[in-house]
Amino acid sequence: MRYGSYQADGLLIGSGPIEAAHRSVLQVRMKRSGQRWANHGCDHLLRLRVAYKSRKFDLVTQLLKNNQAKI
């Protein structure tokens, strides 16, 4: 990695932001009381959660509308 140029561009290069995102995006939602997840269900929910938190949820709803139109 070109740490110097990334820092000059104002980008974060440490693992701290990723670890914080893991806590806020994943653990808070997935570790609620009484929650149990199969691997495939967990994967689907995490993808939806990431789309929501990254403010790209409109892409998910558009995909769902497109798939529903095919049925």
N, CA, C and O atoms as a Maestro MAE file, in Angstrom:
{
 s_m_m2io_version
 :::
 2.0.0
}

f_m_ct {
 s_m_title
 :::
 protein
 m_atom[284] {
  # First column is atom index #
  i_m_mmod_type
  r_m_x_coord
  r_m_y_coord
  r_m_z_coord
  i_m_residue_number
  s_m_chain_name
  s_m_pdb_residue_name
  s_m_pdb_atom_name
  i_m_atomic_number
  :::
  1 25 0.831 -1.188 0.000 1 A "MET " " N  " 7
  2 3 0.000 0.000 0.000 1 A "MET " " CA " 6
  3 2 0.871 1.245 0.000 1 A "MET " " C  " 6
  4 15 1.985 1.243 0.523 1 A "MET " " O  " 8
  5 25 0.360 2.276 -0.579 2 A "ARG " " N  " 7
  6 3 1.043 3.570 -0.579 2 A "ARG " " CA " 6
  7 2 0.468 4.419 0.553 2 A "ARG " " C  " 6
  8 15 -0.336 5.324 0.326 2 A "ARG " " O  " 8
  9 25 0.896 4.108 1.772 3 A "TYR " " N  " 7
  10 3 0.330 4.745 2.954 3 A "TYR " " CA " 6
  11 2 0.434 6.264 2.904 3 A "TYR " " C  " 6
  12 15 -0.519 6.964 3.246 3 A "TYR " " O  " 8
  13 25 1.583 6.774 2.480 4 A "GLY " " N  " 7
  14 3 1.786 8.220 2.442 4 A "GLY " " CA " 6
  15 2 0.790 8.931 1.544 4 A "GLY " " C  " 6
  16 15 0.210 9.946 1.930 4 A "GLY " " O  " 8
  17 25 0.594 8.398 0.348 5 A "SER " " N  " 7
  18 3 -0.340 9.058 -0.576 5 A "SER " " CA " 6
  19 2 -1.780 8.903 -0.108 5 A "SER " " C  " 6
  20 15 -2.592 9.806 -0.310 5 A "SER " " O  " 8
  21 25 -2.114 7.766 0.516 6 A "TYR " " N  " 7
  22 3 -3.470 7.589 1.033 6 A "TYR " " CA " 6
  23 2 -3.741 8.566 2.173 6 A "TYR " " C  " 6
  24 15 -4.819 9.156 2.250 6 A "TYR " " O  " 8
  25 25 -2.769 8.733 3.047 7 A "GLN " " N  " 7
  26 3 -2.927 9.684 4.151 7 A "GLN " " CA " 6
  27 2 -3.032 11.110 3.613 7 A "GLN " " C  " 6
  28 15 -3.825 11.904 4.119 7 A "GLN " " O  " 8
  29 25 -2.246 11.437 2.604 8 A "ALA " " N  " 7
  30 3 -2.295 12.776 2.009 8 A "ALA " " CA " 6
  31 2 -3.671 13.056 1.404 8 A "ALA " " C  " 6
  32 15 -4.123 14.201 1.382 8 A "ALA " " O  " 8
  33 25 -4.328 12.014 0.918 9 A "ASP " " N  " 7
  34 3 -5.681 12.158 0.357 9 A "ASP " " CA " 6
  35 2 -6.763 12.158 1.433 9 A "ASP " " C  " 6
  36 15 -7.949 12.280 1.127 9 A "ASP " " O  " 8
  37 25 -6.350 12.022 2.699 10 A "GLY " " N  " 7
  38 3 -7.310 12.049 3.791 10 A "GLY " " CA " 6
  39 2 -7.992 10.716 4.050 10 A "GLY " " C  " 6
  40 15 -8.990 10.663 4.768 10 A "GLY " " O  " 8
  41 25 -7.469 9.641 3.478 11 A "LEU " " N  " 7
  42 3 -8.060 8.316 3.674 11 A "LEU " " CA " 6
  43 2 -7.539 7.684 4.955 11 A "LEU " " C  " 6
  44 15 -6.402 7.924 5.361 11 A "LEU " " O  " 8
  45 25 -8.377 6.880 5.582 12 A "LEU " " N  " 7
  46 3 -7.973 6.182 6.800 12 A "LEU " " CA " 6
  47 2 -7.239 4.904 6.410 12 A "LEU " " C  " 6
  48 15 -7.687 4.167 5.531 12 A "LEU " " O  " 8
  49 25 -6.108 4.645 7.069 13 A "ILE " " N  " 7
  50 3 -5.326 3.464 6.702 13 A "ILE " " CA " 6
  51 2 -5.225 2.434 7.817 13 A "ILE " " C  " 6
  52 15 -4.685 1.348 7.604 13 A "ILE " " O  " 8
  53 25 -5.727 2.749 8.982 14 A "GLY " " N  " 7
  54 3 -5.656 1.818 10.104 14 A "GLY " " CA " 6
  55 2 -6.837 0.863 10.127 14 A "GLY " " C  " 6
  56 15 -7.777 1.005 9.345 14 A "GLY " " O  " 8
  57 25 -6.785 -0.106 11.023 15 A "SER " " N  " 7
  58 3 -7.871 -1.078 11.139 15 A "SER " " CA " 6
  59 2 -8.991 -0.593 12.059 15 A "SER " " C  " 6
  60 15 -10.059 -1.203 12.099 15 A "SER " " O  " 8
  61 25 -8.767 0.479 12.789 16 A "GLY " " N  " 7
  62 3 -9.755 0.993 13.730 16 A "GLY " " CA " 6
  63 2 -11.117 1.284 13.107 16 A "GLY " " C  " 6
  64 15 -12.135 0.842 13.641 16 A "GLY " " O  " 8
  65 25 -11.167 2.022 11.983 17 A "PRO " " N  " 7
  66 3 -12.476 2.311 11.372 17 A "PRO " " CA " 6
  67 2 -13.215 1.045 10.928 17 A "PRO " " C  " 6
  68 15 -14.440 0.976 11.029 17 A "PRO " " O  " 8
  69 25 -12.487 0.060 10.444 18 A "ILE " " N  " 7
  70 3 -13.119 -1.191 10.016 18 A "ILE " " CA " 6
  71 2 -13.674 -1.929 11.229 18 A "ILE " " C  " 6
  72 15 -14.787 -2.451 11.185 18 A "ILE " " O  " 8
  73 25 -12.907 -1.972 12.302 19 A "GLU " " N  " 7
  74 3 -13.372 -2.639 13.516 19 A "GLU " " CA " 6
  75 2 -14.588 -1.925 14.099 19 A "GLU " " C  " 6
  76 15 -15.508 -2.580 14.589 19 A "GLU " " O  " 8
  77 25 -14.606 -0.598 14.053 20 A "ALA " " N  " 7
  78 3 -15.755 0.153 14.548 20 A "ALA " " CA " 6
  79 2 -16.982 -0.111 13.681 20 A "ALA " " C  " 6
  80 15 -18.093 -0.246 14.195 20 A "ALA " " O  " 8
  81 25 -16.781 -0.184 12.372 21 A "ALA " " N  " 7
  82 3 -17.902 -0.479 11.475 21 A "ALA " " CA " 6
  83 2 -18.438 -1.882 11.737 21 A "ALA " " C  " 6
  84 15 -19.648 -2.105 11.688 21 A "ALA " " O  " 8
  85 25 -17.560 -2.811 12.011 22 A "HIS " " N  " 7
  86 3 -17.979 -4.182 12.314 22 A "HIS " " CA " 6
  87 2 -18.894 -4.194 13.531 22 A "HIS " " C  " 6
  88 15 -19.908 -4.893 13.551 22 A "HIS " " O  " 8
  89 25 -18.529 -3.418 14.539 23 A "ARG " " N  " 7
  90 3 -19.364 -3.350 15.739 23 A "ARG " " CA " 6
  91 2 -20.709 -2.704 15.439 23 A "ARG " " C  " 6
  92 15 -21.754 -3.227 15.825 23 A "ARG " " O  " 8
  93 25 -20.681 -1.574 14.754 24 A "SER " " N  " 7
  94 3 -21.932 -0.831 14.571 24 A "SER " " CA " 6
  95 2 -22.826 -1.439 13.499 24 A "SER " " C  " 6
  96 15 -24.049 -1.385 13.620 24 A "SER " " O  " 8
  97 25 -22.248 -2.011 12.463 25 A "VAL " " N  " 7
  98 3 -23.054 -2.537 11.365 25 A "VAL " " CA " 6
  99 2 -23.455 -3.986 11.617 25 A "VAL " " C  " 6
  100 15 -24.595 -4.366 11.349 25 A "VAL " " O  " 8
  101 25 -22.550 -4.783 12.119 26 A "LEU " " N  " 7
  102 3 -22.814 -6.212 12.210 26 A "LEU " " CA " 6
  103 2 -23.192 -6.697 13.599 26 A "LEU " " C  " 6
  104 15 -24.261 -7.278 13.784 26 A "LEU " " O  " 8
  105 25 -22.342 -6.469 14.555 27 A "GLN " " N  " 7
  106 3 -22.563 -7.065 15.866 27 A "GLN " " CA " 6
  107 2 -23.833 -6.567 16.533 27 A "GLN " " C  " 6
  108 15 -24.546 -7.353 17.156 27 A "GLN " " O  " 8
  109 25 -24.130 -5.284 16.417 28 A "VAL " " N  " 7
  110 3 -25.322 -4.744 17.063 28 A "VAL " " CA " 6
  111 2 -26.569 -5.448 16.543 28 A "VAL " " C  " 6
  112 15 -27.469 -5.782 17.314 28 A "VAL " " O  " 8
  113 25 -26.617 -5.670 15.234 29 A "ARG " " N  " 7
  114 3 -27.803 -6.284 14.639 29 A "ARG " " CA " 6
  115 2 -27.838 -7.794 14.850 29 A "ARG " " C  " 6
  116 15 -28.899 -8.358 15.117 29 A "ARG " " O  " 8
  117 25 -26.707 -8.441 14.735 30 A "MET " " N  " 7
  118 3 -26.674 -9.898 14.714 30 A "MET " " CA " 6
  119 2 -26.658 -10.538 16.100 30 A "MET " " C  " 6
  120 15 -26.966 -11.722 16.232 30 A "MET " " O  " 8
  121 25 -26.307 -9.781 17.126 31 A "LYS " " N  " 7
  122 3 -26.172 -10.373 18.458 31 A "LYS " " CA " 6
  123 2 -27.265 -9.939 19.423 31 A "LYS " " C  " 6
  124 15 -27.048 -9.902 20.635 31 A "LYS " " O  " 8
  125 25 -28.427 -9.615 18.897 32 A "ARG " " N  " 7
  126 3 -29.527 -9.242 19.775 32 A "ARG " " CA " 6
  127 2 -30.009 -10.460 20.558 32 A "ARG " " C  " 6
  128 15 -29.790 -11.604 20.159 32 A "ARG " " O  " 8
  129 25 -30.646 -10.195 21.643 33 A "SER " " N  " 7
  130 3 -31.122 -11.269 22.507 33 A "SER " " CA " 6
  131 2 -32.052 -12.210 21.742 33 A "SER " " C  " 6
  132 15 -32.993 -11.770 21.082 33 A "SER " " O  " 8
  133 25 -31.780 -13.482 21.839 34 A "GLY " " N  " 7
  134 3 -32.631 -14.496 21.222 34 A "GLY " " CA " 6
  135 2 -32.388 -14.740 19.739 34 A "GLY " " C  " 6
  136 15 -33.075 -15.566 19.137 34 A "GLY " " O  " 8
  137 25 -31.431 -14.047 19.136 35 A "GLN " " N  " 7
  138 3 -31.174 -14.205 17.705 35 A "GLN " " CA " 6
  139 2 -30.394 -15.487 17.437 35 A "GLN " " C  " 6
  140 15 -29.428 -15.806 18.131 35 A "GLN " " O  " 8
  141 25 -30.828 -16.200 16.430 36 A "ARG " " N  " 7
  142 3 -30.113 -17.387 15.951 36 A "ARG " " CA " 6
  143 2 -30.076 -17.302 14.435 36 A "ARG " " C  " 6
  144 15 -31.090 -16.980 13.815 36 A "ARG " " O  " 8
  145 25 -28.945 -17.579 13.830 37 A "TRP " " N  " 7
  146 3 -28.798 -17.418 12.388 37 A "TRP " " CA " 6
  147 2 -28.158 -18.648 11.759 37 A "TRP " " C  " 6
  148 15 -27.164 -19.171 12.261 37 A "TRP " " O  " 8
  149 25 -28.738 -19.098 10.658 38 A "ALA " " N  " 7
  150 3 -28.070 -20.072 9.799 38 A "ALA " " CA " 6
  151 2 -27.097 -19.277 8.926 38 A "ALA " " C  " 6
  152 15 -27.274 -18.072 8.751 38 A "ALA " " O  " 8
  153 25 -26.087 -19.925 8.383 39 A "ASN " " N  " 7
  154 3 -25.080 -19.207 7.595 39 A "ASN " " CA " 6
  155 2 -25.688 -18.440 6.428 39 A "ASN " " C  " 6
  156 15 -25.336 -17.281 6.206 39 A "ASN " " O  " 8
  157 25 -26.598 -19.068 5.675 40 A "HIS " " N  " 7
  158 3 -27.155 -18.381 4.503 40 A "HIS " " CA " 6
  159 2 -28.053 -17.205 4.917 40 A "HIS " " C  " 6
  160 15 -28.049 -16.169 4.252 40 A "HIS " " O  " 8
  161 25 -28.802 -17.347 5.977 41 A "GLY " " N  " 7
  162 3 -29.643 -16.252 6.455 41 A "GLY " " CA " 6
  163 2 -28.811 -15.097 6.982 41 A "GLY " " C  " 6
  164 15 -29.138 -13.931 6.763 41 A "GLY " " O  " 8
  165 25 -27.745 -15.425 7.670 42 A "CYS " " N  " 7
  166 3 -26.833 -14.416 8.195 42 A "CYS " " CA " 6
  167 2 -26.214 -13.618 7.053 42 A "CYS " " C  " 6
  168 15 -26.143 -12.391 7.111 42 A "CYS " " O  " 8
  169 25 -25.772 -14.313 6.029 43 A "ASP " " N  " 7
  170 3 -25.147 -13.652 4.886 43 A "ASP " " CA " 6
  171 2 -26.120 -12.696 4.203 43 A "ASP " " C  " 6
  172 15 -25.751 -11.570 3.869 43 A "ASP " " O  " 8
  173 25 -27.347 -13.132 3.997 44 A "HIS " " N  " 7
  174 3 -28.345 -12.274 3.354 44 A "HIS " " CA " 6
  175 2 -28.641 -11.040 4.199 44 A "HIS " " C  " 6
  176 15 -28.713 -9.930 3.672 44 A "HIS " " O  " 8
  177 25 -28.810 -11.225 5.495 45 A "LEU " " N  " 7
  178 3 -29.120 -10.110 6.363 45 A "LEU " " CA " 6
  179 2 -27.963 -9.121 6.437 45 A "LEU " " C  " 6
  180 15 -28.180 -7.909 6.449 45 A "LEU " " O  " 8
  181 25 -26.745 -9.627 6.487 46 A "LEU " " N  " 7
  182 3 -25.586 -8.741 6.539 46 A "LEU " " CA " 6
  183 2 -25.475 -7.906 5.268 46 A "LEU " " C  " 6
  184 15 -25.125 -6.728 5.336 46 A "LEU " " O  " 8
  185 25 -25.763 -8.490 4.123 47 A "ARG " " N  " 7
  186 3 -25.717 -7.728 2.869 47 A "ARG " " CA " 6
  187 2 -26.765 -6.615 2.873 47 A "ARG " " C  " 6
  188 15 -26.493 -5.500 2.429 47 A "ARG " " O  " 8
  189 25 -27.959 -6.922 3.372 48 A "LEU " " N  " 7
  190 3 -28.991 -5.896 3.471 48 A "LEU " " CA " 6
  191 2 -28.589 -4.793 4.442 48 A "LEU " " C  " 6
  192 15 -28.799 -3.611 4.172 48 A "LEU " " O  " 8
  193 25 -28.016 -5.184 5.563 49 A "ARG " " N  " 7
  194 3 -27.604 -4.221 6.582 49 A "ARG " " CA " 6
  195 2 -26.515 -3.295 6.044 49 A "ARG " " C  " 6
  196 15 -26.556 -2.088 6.281 49 A "ARG " " O  " 8
  197 25 -25.554 -3.844 5.330 50 A "VAL " " N  " 7
  198 3 -24.483 -3.029 4.752 50 A "VAL " " CA " 6
  199 2 -25.052 -2.062 3.717 50 A "VAL " " C  " 6
  200 15 -24.654 -0.898 3.675 50 A "VAL " " O  " 8
  201 25 -25.981 -2.533 2.881 51 A "ALA " " N  " 7
  202 3 -26.612 -1.657 1.891 51 A "ALA " " CA " 6
  203 2 -27.351 -0.515 2.587 51 A "ALA " " C  " 6
  204 15 -27.277 0.634 2.153 51 A "ALA " " O  " 8
  205 25 -28.055 -0.833 3.656 52 A "TYR " " N  " 7
  206 3 -28.799 0.183 4.400 52 A "TYR " " CA " 6
  207 2 -27.860 1.202 5.039 52 A "TYR " " C  " 6
  208 15 -28.072 2.407 4.906 52 A "TYR " " O  " 8
  209 25 -26.835 0.734 5.723 53 A "LYS " " N  " 7
  210 3 -25.922 1.622 6.425 53 A "LYS " " CA " 6
  211 2 -25.075 2.459 5.466 53 A "LYS " " C  " 6
  212 15 -24.643 3.554 5.825 53 A "LYS " " O  " 8
  213 25 -24.833 1.962 4.258 54 A "SER " " N  " 7
  214 3 -24.043 2.715 3.289 54 A "SER " " CA " 6
  215 2 -24.928 3.605 2.419 54 A "SER " " C  " 6
  216 15 -24.458 4.212 1.457 54 A "SER " " O  " 8
  217 25 -26.211 3.675 2.767 55 A "ARG " " N  " 7
  218 3 -27.191 4.514 2.082 55 A "ARG " " CA " 6
  219 2 -27.345 4.139 0.605 55 A "ARG " " C  " 6
  220 15 -27.549 4.997 -0.254 55 A "ARG " " O  " 8
  221 25 -27.241 2.850 0.337 56 A "LYS " " N  " 7
  222 3 -27.444 2.340 -1.012 56 A "LYS " " CA " 6
  223 2 -28.627 1.377 -1.040 56 A "LYS " " C  " 6
  224 15 -28.704 0.496 -1.896 56 A "LYS " " O  " 8
  225 25 -29.546 1.557 -0.096 57 A "PHE " " N  " 7
  226 3 -30.669 0.644 0.005 57 A "PHE " " CA " 6
  227 2 -31.597 0.757 -1.192 57 A "PHE " " C  " 6
  228 15 -32.337 -0.180 -1.491 57 A "PHE " " O  " 8
  229 25 -31.567 1.897 -1.883 58 A "ASP " " N  " 7
  230 3 -32.387 2.046 -3.080 58 A "ASP " " CA " 6
  231 2 -31.999 1.030 -4.146 58 A "ASP " " C  " 6
  232 15 -32.839 0.620 -4.947 58 A "ASP " " O  " 8
  233 25 -30.732 0.620 -4.161 59 A "LEU " " N  " 7
  234 3 -30.307 -0.418 -5.098 59 A "LEU " " CA " 6
  235 2 -30.961 -1.753 -4.772 59 A "LEU " " C  " 6
  236 15 -31.296 -2.518 -5.677 59 A "LEU " " O  " 8
  237 25 -31.144 -2.035 -3.496 60 A "VAL " " N  " 7
  238 3 -31.783 -3.277 -3.071 60 A "VAL " " CA " 6
  239 2 -33.253 -3.271 -3.477 60 A "VAL " " C  " 6
  240 15 -33.754 -4.253 -4.025 60 A "VAL " " O  " 8
  241 25 -33.937 -2.173 -3.209 61 A "THR " " N  " 7
  242 3 -35.359 -2.119 -3.563 61 A "THR " " CA " 6
  243 2 -35.552 -2.176 -5.073 61 A "THR " " C  " 6
  244 15 -36.520 -2.766 -5.552 61 A "THR " " O  " 8
  245 25 -34.647 -1.571 -5.820 62 A "GLN " " N  " 7
  246 3 -34.727 -1.637 -7.281 62 A "GLN " " CA " 6
  247 2 -34.543 -3.072 -7.763 62 A "GLN " " C  " 6
  248 15 -35.258 -3.521 -8.659 62 A "GLN " " O  " 8
  249 25 -33.602 -3.787 -7.183 63 A "LEU " " N  " 7
  250 3 -33.372 -5.185 -7.547 63 A "LEU " " CA " 6
  251 2 -34.596 -6.034 -7.235 63 A "LEU " " C  " 6
  252 15 -34.986 -6.883 -8.036 63 A "LEU " " O  " 8
  253 25 -35.205 -5.809 -6.070 64 A "LEU " " N  " 7
  254 3 -36.401 -6.559 -5.696 64 A "LEU " " CA " 6
  255 2 -37.553 -6.282 -6.660 64 A "LEU " " C  " 6
  256 15 -38.278 -7.201 -7.040 64 A "LEU " " O  " 8
  257 25 -37.723 -5.033 -7.051 65 A "LYS " " N  " 7
  258 3 -38.780 -4.690 -7.999 65 A "LYS " " CA " 6
  259 2 -38.542 -5.369 -9.355 65 A "LYS " " C  " 6
  260 15 -39.480 -5.863 -9.980 65 A "LYS " " O  " 8
  261 25 -37.288 -5.388 -9.799 66 A "ASN " " N  " 7
  262 3 -36.944 -6.023 -11.067 66 A "ASN " " CA " 6
  263 2 -37.218 -7.525 -11.017 66 A "ASN " " C  " 6
  264 15 -37.740 -8.096 -11.975 66 A "ASN " " O  " 8
  265 25 -36.870 -8.158 -9.909 67 A "ASN " " N  " 7
  266 3 -37.103 -9.608 -9.768 67 A "ASN " " CA " 6
  267 2 -38.590 -9.914 -9.673 67 A "ASN " " C  " 6
  268 15 -39.041 -10.927 -10.208 67 A "ASN " " O  " 8
  269 25 -39.366 -9.060 -9.004 68 A "GLN " " N  " 7
  270 3 -40.799 -9.279 -8.881 68 A "GLN " " CA " 6
  271 2 -41.490 -9.131 -10.230 68 A "GLN " " C  " 6
  272 15 -42.462 -9.832 -10.509 68 A "GLN " " O  " 8
  273 25 -41.000 -8.233 -11.060 69 A "ALA " " N  " 7
  274 3 -41.589 -8.031 -12.386 69 A "ALA " " CA " 6
  275 2 -41.406 -9.265 -13.270 69 A "ALA " " C  " 6
  276 15 -42.205 -9.507 -14.174 69 A "ALA " " O  " 8
  277 25 -40.357 -10.042 -13.009 70 A "LYS " " N  " 7
  278 3 -40.099 -11.257 -13.800 70 A "LYS " " CA " 6
  279 2 -41.025 -12.403 -13.433 70 A "LYS " " C  " 6
  280 15 -41.188 -13.341 -14.214 70 A "LYS " " O  " 8
  281 25 -41.633 -12.341 -12.252 71 A "ILE " " N  " 7
  282 3 -42.490 -13.452 -11.773 71 A "ILE " " CA " 6
  283 2 -43.847 -13.395 -12.408 71 A "ILE " " C  " 6
  284 15 -44.696 -14.242 -12.128 71 A "ILE " " O  " 8
  :::
 }
 m_bond[283] {
  # First column is bond index #
  i_m_from
  i_m_to
  i_m_order
  :::
  1 1 2 1
  2 2 3 1
  3 3 4 2
  4 3 5 1
  5 5 6 1
  6 6 7 1
  7 7 8 2
  8 7 9 1
  9 9 10 1
  10 10 11 1
  11 11 12 2
  12 11 13 1
  13 13 14 1
  14 14 15 1
  15 15 16 2
  16 15 17 1
  17 17 18 1
  18 18 19 1
  19 19 20 2
  20 19 21 1
  21 21 22 1
  22 22 23 1
  23 23 24 2
  24 23 25 1
  25 25 26 1
  26 26 27 1
  27 27 28 2
  28 27 29 1
  29 29 30 1
  30 30 31 1
  31 31 32 2
  32 31 33 1
  33 33 34 1
  34 34 35 1
  35 35 36 2
  36 35 37 1
  37 37 38 1
  38 38 39 1
  39 39 40 2
  40 39 41 1
  41 41 42 1
  42 42 43 1
  43 43 44 2
  44 43 45 1
  45 45 46 1
  46 46 47 1
  47 47 48 2
  48 47 49 1
  49 49 50 1
  50 50 51 1
  51 51 52 2
  52 51 53 1
  53 53 54 1
  54 54 55 1
  55 55 56 2
  56 55 57 1
  57 57 58 1
  58 58 59 1
  59 59 60 2
  60 59 61 1
  61 61 62 1
  62 62 63 1
  63 63 64 2
  64 63 65 1
  65 65 66 1
  66 66 67 1
  67 67 68 2
  68 67 69 1
  69 69 70 1
  70 70 71 1
  71 71 72 2
  72 71 73 1
  73 73 74 1
  74 74 75 1
  75 75 76 2
  76 75 77 1
  77 77 78 1
  78 78 79 1
  79 79 80 2
  80 79 81 1
  81 81 82 1
  82 82 83 1
  83 83 84 2
  84 83 85 1
  85 85 86 1
  86 86 87 1
  87 87 88 2
  88 87 89 1
  89 89 90 1
  90 90 91 1
  91 91 92 2
  92 91 93 1
  93 93 94 1
  94 94 95 1
  95 95 96 2
  96 95 97 1
  97 97 98 1
  98 98 99 1
  99 99 100 2
  100 99 101 1
  101 101 102 1
  102 102 103 1
  103 103 104 2
  104 103 105 1
  105 105 106 1
  106 106 107 1
  107 107 108 2
  108 107 109 1
  109 109 110 1
  110 110 111 1
  111 111 112 2
  112 111 113 1
  113 113 114 1
  114 114 115 1
  115 115 116 2
  116 115 117 1
  117 117 118 1
  118 118 119 1
  119 119 120 2
  120 119 121 1
  121 121 122 1
  122 122 123 1
  123 123 124 2
  124 123 125 1
  125 125 126 1
  126 126 127 1
  127 127 128 2
  128 127 129 1
  129 129 130 1
  130 130 131 1
  131 131 132 2
  132 131 133 1
  133 133 134 1
  134 134 135 1
  135 135 136 2
  136 135 137 1
  137 137 138 1
  138 138 139 1
  139 139 140 2
  140 139 141 1
  141 141 142 1
  142 142 143 1
  143 143 144 2
  144 143 145 1
  145 145 146 1
  146 146 147 1
  147 147 148 2
  148 147 149 1
  149 149 150 1
  150 150 151 1
  151 151 152 2
  152 151 153 1
  153 153 154 1
  154 154 155 1
  155 155 156 2
  156 155 157 1
  157 157 158 1
  158 158 159 1
  159 159 160 2
  160 159 161 1
  161 161 162 1
  162 162 163 1
  163 163 164 2
  164 163 165 1
  165 165 166 1
  166 166 167 1
  167 167 168 2
  168 167 169 1
  169 169 170 1
  170 170 171 1
  171 171 172 2
  172 171 173 1
  173 173 174 1
  174 174 175 1
  175 175 176 2
  176 175 177 1
  177 177 178 1
  178 178 179 1
  179 179 180 2
  180 179 181 1
  181 181 182 1
  182 182 183 1
  183 183 184 2
  184 183 185 1
  185 185 186 1
  186 186 187 1
  187 187 188 2
  188 187 189 1
  189 189 190 1
  190 190 191 1
  191 191 192 2
  192 191 193 1
  193 193 194 1
  194 194 195 1
  195 195 196 2
  196 195 197 1
  197 197 198 1
  198 198 199 1
  199 199 200 2
  200 199 201 1
  201 201 202 1
  202 202 203 1
  203 203 204 2
  204 203 205 1
  205 205 206 1
  206 206 207 1
  207 207 208 2
  208 207 209 1
  209 209 210 1
  210 210 211 1
  211 211 212 2
  212 211 213 1
  213 213 214 1
  214 214 215 1
  215 215 216 2
  216 215 217 1
  217 217 218 1
  218 218 219 1
  219 219 220 2
  220 219 221 1
  221 221 222 1
  222 222 223 1
  223 223 224 2
  224 223 225 1
  225 225 226 1
  226 226 227 1
  227 227 228 2
  228 227 229 1
  229 229 230 1
  230 230 231 1
  231 231 232 2
  232 231 233 1
  233 233 234 1
  234 234 235 1
  235 235 236 2
  236 235 237 1
  237 237 238 1
  238 238 239 1
  239 239 240 2
  240 239 241 1
  241 241 242 1
  242 242 243 1
  243 243 244 2
  244 243 245 1
  245 245 246 1
  246 246 247 1
  247 247 248 2
  248 247 249 1
  249 249 250 1
  250 250 251 1
  251 251 252 2
  252 251 253 1
  253 253 254 1
  254 254 255 1
  255 255 256 2
  256 255 257 1
  257 257 258 1
  258 258 259 1
  259 259 260 2
  260 259 261 1
  261 261 262 1
  262 262 263 1
  263 263 264 2
  264 263 265 1
  265 265 266 1
  266 266 267 1
  267 267 268 2
  268 267 269 1
  269 269 270 1
  270 270 271 1
  271 271 272 2
  272 271 273 1
  273 273 274 1
  274 274 275 1
  275 275 276 2
  276 275 277 1
  277 277 278 1
  278 278 279 1
  279 279 280 2
  280 279 281 1
  281 281 282 1
  282 282 283 1
  283 283 284 2
  :::
 }
}
